[in-house]
Tab-separated table of C-alpha atoms in Angstrom:
chain	number	residue	atom	x	y	z
A	1	MET	CA	144.263	166.040	99.357
A	2	ASP	CA	145.631	162.494	99.168
A	3	THR	CA	143.870	161.383	95.970
A	4	LYS	CA	147.126	160.412	94.268
A	5	ARG	CA	148.185	158.359	97.287
A	6	ALA	CA	144.786	156.668	97.541
A	7	SER	CA	144.879	155.824	93.830
A	8	GLN	CA	148.378	154.400	94.142
A	9	ILE	CA	147.467	152.248	97.161
A	10	ALA	CA	144.328	150.920	95.465
A	11	GLY	CA	146.298	150.033	92.336
A	12	GLU	CA	149.011	148.304	94.335
A	13	GLU	CA	146.448	146.275	96.276
A	14	MET	CA	144.823	145.166	93.011
A	15	LYS	CA	148.219	144.081	91.686
A	16	LYS	CA	148.722	142.042	94.873
A	17	GLY	CA	145.533	140.113	94.092
A	18	ARG	CA	142.907	142.009	96.079
A	19	ASN	CA	139.618	142.719	94.352
A	20	CYS	CA	138.399	146.236	93.584
A	21	CYS	CA	136.246	146.563	96.707
A	22	GLN	CA	139.040	145.411	99.011
A	23	ALA	CA	141.552	147.676	97.271
A	24	VAL	CA	139.396	150.775	97.808
A	25	LEU	CA	138.822	149.838	101.457
A	26	LEU	CA	142.552	149.392	102.043
A	27	ALA	CA	143.317	152.718	100.359
A	28	ALA	CA	140.754	154.416	102.629
A	29	LYS	CA	142.213	152.660	105.669
A	30	GLU	CA	145.659	154.011	104.880
A	31	VAL	CA	144.718	157.531	103.825
A	32	TRP	CA	141.993	158.187	106.401
A	33	SER	CA	143.365	156.023	109.231
A	34	ILE	CA	140.044	154.211	109.612
A	35	PRO	CA	139.716	150.689	110.985
A	36	VAL	CA	139.293	148.072	108.273
A	37	ASP	CA	139.814	144.688	109.859
A	38	GLU	CA	139.982	141.224	108.330
A	39	ASN	CA	136.243	140.682	108.793
A	40	VAL	CA	135.468	143.730	106.661
A	41	LEU	CA	137.943	142.542	104.017
A	42	ALA	CA	136.389	139.078	104.129
A	43	ALA	CA	132.942	140.576	103.480
A	44	ALA	CA	134.414	142.710	100.677
A	45	ALA	CA	135.875	139.576	99.077
A	46	LEU	CA	132.382	138.780	97.789
A	47	MET	CA	131.852	142.250	96.302
A	48	GLY	CA	134.441	141.994	93.506
A	49	GLU	CA	133.468	141.403	89.879
A	50	GLY	CA	130.094	143.031	90.529
A	51	MET	CA	129.298	140.677	93.410
A	52	GLY	CA	130.477	137.857	91.200
A	53	ALA	CA	127.450	138.395	88.956
A	54	GLY	CA	128.541	141.496	87.046
A	55	CYS	CA	126.157	143.802	88.903
A	56	VAL	CA	127.235	146.835	90.947
A	57	CYS	CA	130.964	147.490	90.463
A	58	GLY	CA	132.966	146.359	93.480
A	59	ALA	CA	134.956	149.600	93.498
A	60	LEU	CA	131.703	151.523	93.981
A	61	SER	CA	130.734	149.130	96.764
A	62	GLY	CA	134.129	149.778	98.345
A	63	ILE	CA	133.692	153.552	98.123
A	64	ILE	CA	130.375	153.329	99.933
A	65	MET	CA	131.612	150.831	102.534
A	66	ALA	CA	134.719	152.910	103.313
A	67	SER	CA	132.636	156.084	103.518
A	68	GLY	CA	130.244	154.382	105.925
A	69	ILE	CA	133.156	153.508	108.200
A	70	ARG	CA	134.518	157.045	108.019
A	71	GLN	CA	131.088	158.545	108.593
A	72	HIS	CA	130.918	156.564	111.840
A	73	TYR	CA	133.777	158.768	113.091
A	74	GLN	CA	133.188	161.985	111.154
A	75	ALA	CA	129.816	163.108	109.910
A	76	HIS	CA	129.567	164.098	106.275
A	77	PRO	CA	127.232	167.047	105.598
A	78	ALA	CA	125.266	164.887	103.137
A	79	GLY	CA	124.421	162.409	105.910
A	80	ASN	CA	122.319	159.545	104.589
A	81	ASN	CA	122.426	161.051	101.086
A	82	LEU	CA	126.153	160.335	100.843
A	83	PRO	CA	125.693	156.993	99.006
A	84	VAL	CA	123.656	158.763	96.331
A	85	ILE	CA	126.361	161.408	95.904
A	86	LEU	CA	129.074	158.755	95.640
A	87	HIS	CA	126.986	156.669	93.228
A	88	ASP	CA	126.320	159.688	91.022
A	89	ALA	CA	129.971	160.776	91.000
A	90	PHE	CA	130.997	157.240	89.997
A	91	LYS	CA	128.326	157.066	87.296
A	92	ASN	CA	129.289	160.501	85.955
A	93	GLU	CA	132.880	159.328	85.644
A	94	PHE	CA	132.313	155.881	84.127
A	95	GLY	CA	128.885	156.191	82.528
A	96	VAL	CA	127.429	153.194	84.341
A	97	THR	CA	127.722	151.432	87.697
A	98	CYS	CA	127.293	147.852	86.436
A	99	CYS	CA	130.554	145.870	86.318
A	100	ARG	CA	129.465	143.903	83.262
A	101	ALA	CA	128.577	147.091	81.331
A	102	ILE	CA	131.864	148.731	82.302
A	103	LYS	CA	133.816	145.711	81.087
A	104	ASN	CA	131.858	145.553	77.828
A	105	LYS	CA	132.820	149.160	77.045
A	106	ARG	CA	136.557	148.461	77.381
A	107	SER	CA	139.059	148.191	74.570
A	108	LEU	CA	140.847	144.912	73.908
A	109	VAL	CA	144.007	146.251	75.569
A	110	GLU	CA	142.077	147.187	78.717
A	111	LYS	CA	140.611	143.683	78.861
A	112	ILE	CA	144.044	142.054	79.037
A	113	GLY	CA	144.693	140.936	82.592
A	114	ARG	CA	143.157	143.314	85.078
A	115	LYS	CA	144.521	146.536	83.588
A	116	GLY	CA	141.096	148.163	83.071
A	117	CYS	CA	139.918	147.167	86.541
A	118	ILE	CA	143.089	148.470	88.141
A	119	GLN	CA	142.745	151.832	86.376
A	120	LEU	CA	139.069	152.094	87.301
A	121	THR	CA	139.777	151.190	90.940
A	122	GLU	CA	142.564	153.754	91.145
A	123	ARG	CA	140.204	156.436	89.841
A	124	ALA	CA	137.370	155.258	92.113
A	125	ALA	CA	139.609	155.708	95.176
A	126	ALA	CA	140.341	159.262	94.023
A	127	ILE	CA	136.629	159.990	93.485
A	128	MET	CA	135.942	158.858	97.037
A	129	LEU	CA	138.445	161.339	98.449
A	130	GLU	CA	137.280	164.119	96.136
A	131	GLU	CA	133.688	163.752	97.311
A	132	TRP	CA	134.763	163.744	100.950
A	133	GLU	CA	136.881	166.838	100.326
A	134	LYS	CA	133.820	168.608	98.915
A	135	GLY	CA	131.954	167.602	102.067
A	136	SER	CA	134.809	168.737	104.299
A	137	ASN	CA	134.766	172.123	102.629
A	138	ALA	CA	131.022	172.338	103.172
A	139	ASN	CA	131.570	171.253	106.779
A	140	LYS	CA	134.168	174.038	107.227
A	141	ASP	CA	131.634	176.526	105.923
A	142	ILE	CA	129.133	175.201	108.467
A	143	CYS	CA	131.758	175.484	111.230
A	144	ASN	CA	132.678	179.014	110.233
A	145	SER	CA	129.080	180.149	110.197
A	146	THR	CA	127.928	178.395	113.376
A	147	GLY	CA	131.119	178.283	115.413
A	148	THR	CA	130.688	174.569	116.092
A	149	LYS	CA	132.438	171.527	114.731
A	150	ARG	CA	130.837	168.229	113.794
A	151	GLY	CA	132.461	164.846	113.960
A	152	ARG	CA	135.260	163.212	115.929
A	153	MET	CA	137.907	162.565	113.318
A	154	SER	CA	140.161	164.997	111.456
A	155	SER	CA	139.908	165.078	107.676
C-alpha cells in the first residue's frame, strides 16, 4: 500500500502552497494514476479552509473528490455509500469534519503556519488509501467467490 507515499506527496504539495483539497487530489493522481487536470484543481481551489467558511474540511472534500474520480475507473464495493465510509473514517480519526472545529482543537504550536493542516492532510491522504485498500480486499473476495472481476483499473 502506498499510504506513506500519498502522505508525503500531500504534505509536499501543501508546502508548495496548494490547499488541503488540492494536495489530496494530487497525491491520489500520483499514487493511483488517475486524471486530475487543471480544471479539477481550479474547482478544488475553493474547497480549502472549509470552503473558505470553516465548514467541511478541504482534505475530506479532496478524499471524496479523488475517490469519485477513481470510482469512475474502478468500482468500489461500497458504491454510492463510499462517501459515507470516507466521512466516517475521517471523523473517527479527527473527531469532527468541520475545519473550524479542527483548528480550534489544535495546540498553539500546531497553529503556527500551516503545520497542523499539513499533518492532517498527510493523514487524510493515508486514510483515503486505507479505505480503498479495504474495498480492494473486499473486491478480491468477491472476485474469488464469483470468478469475475469488477472495474477497469488496477489497484
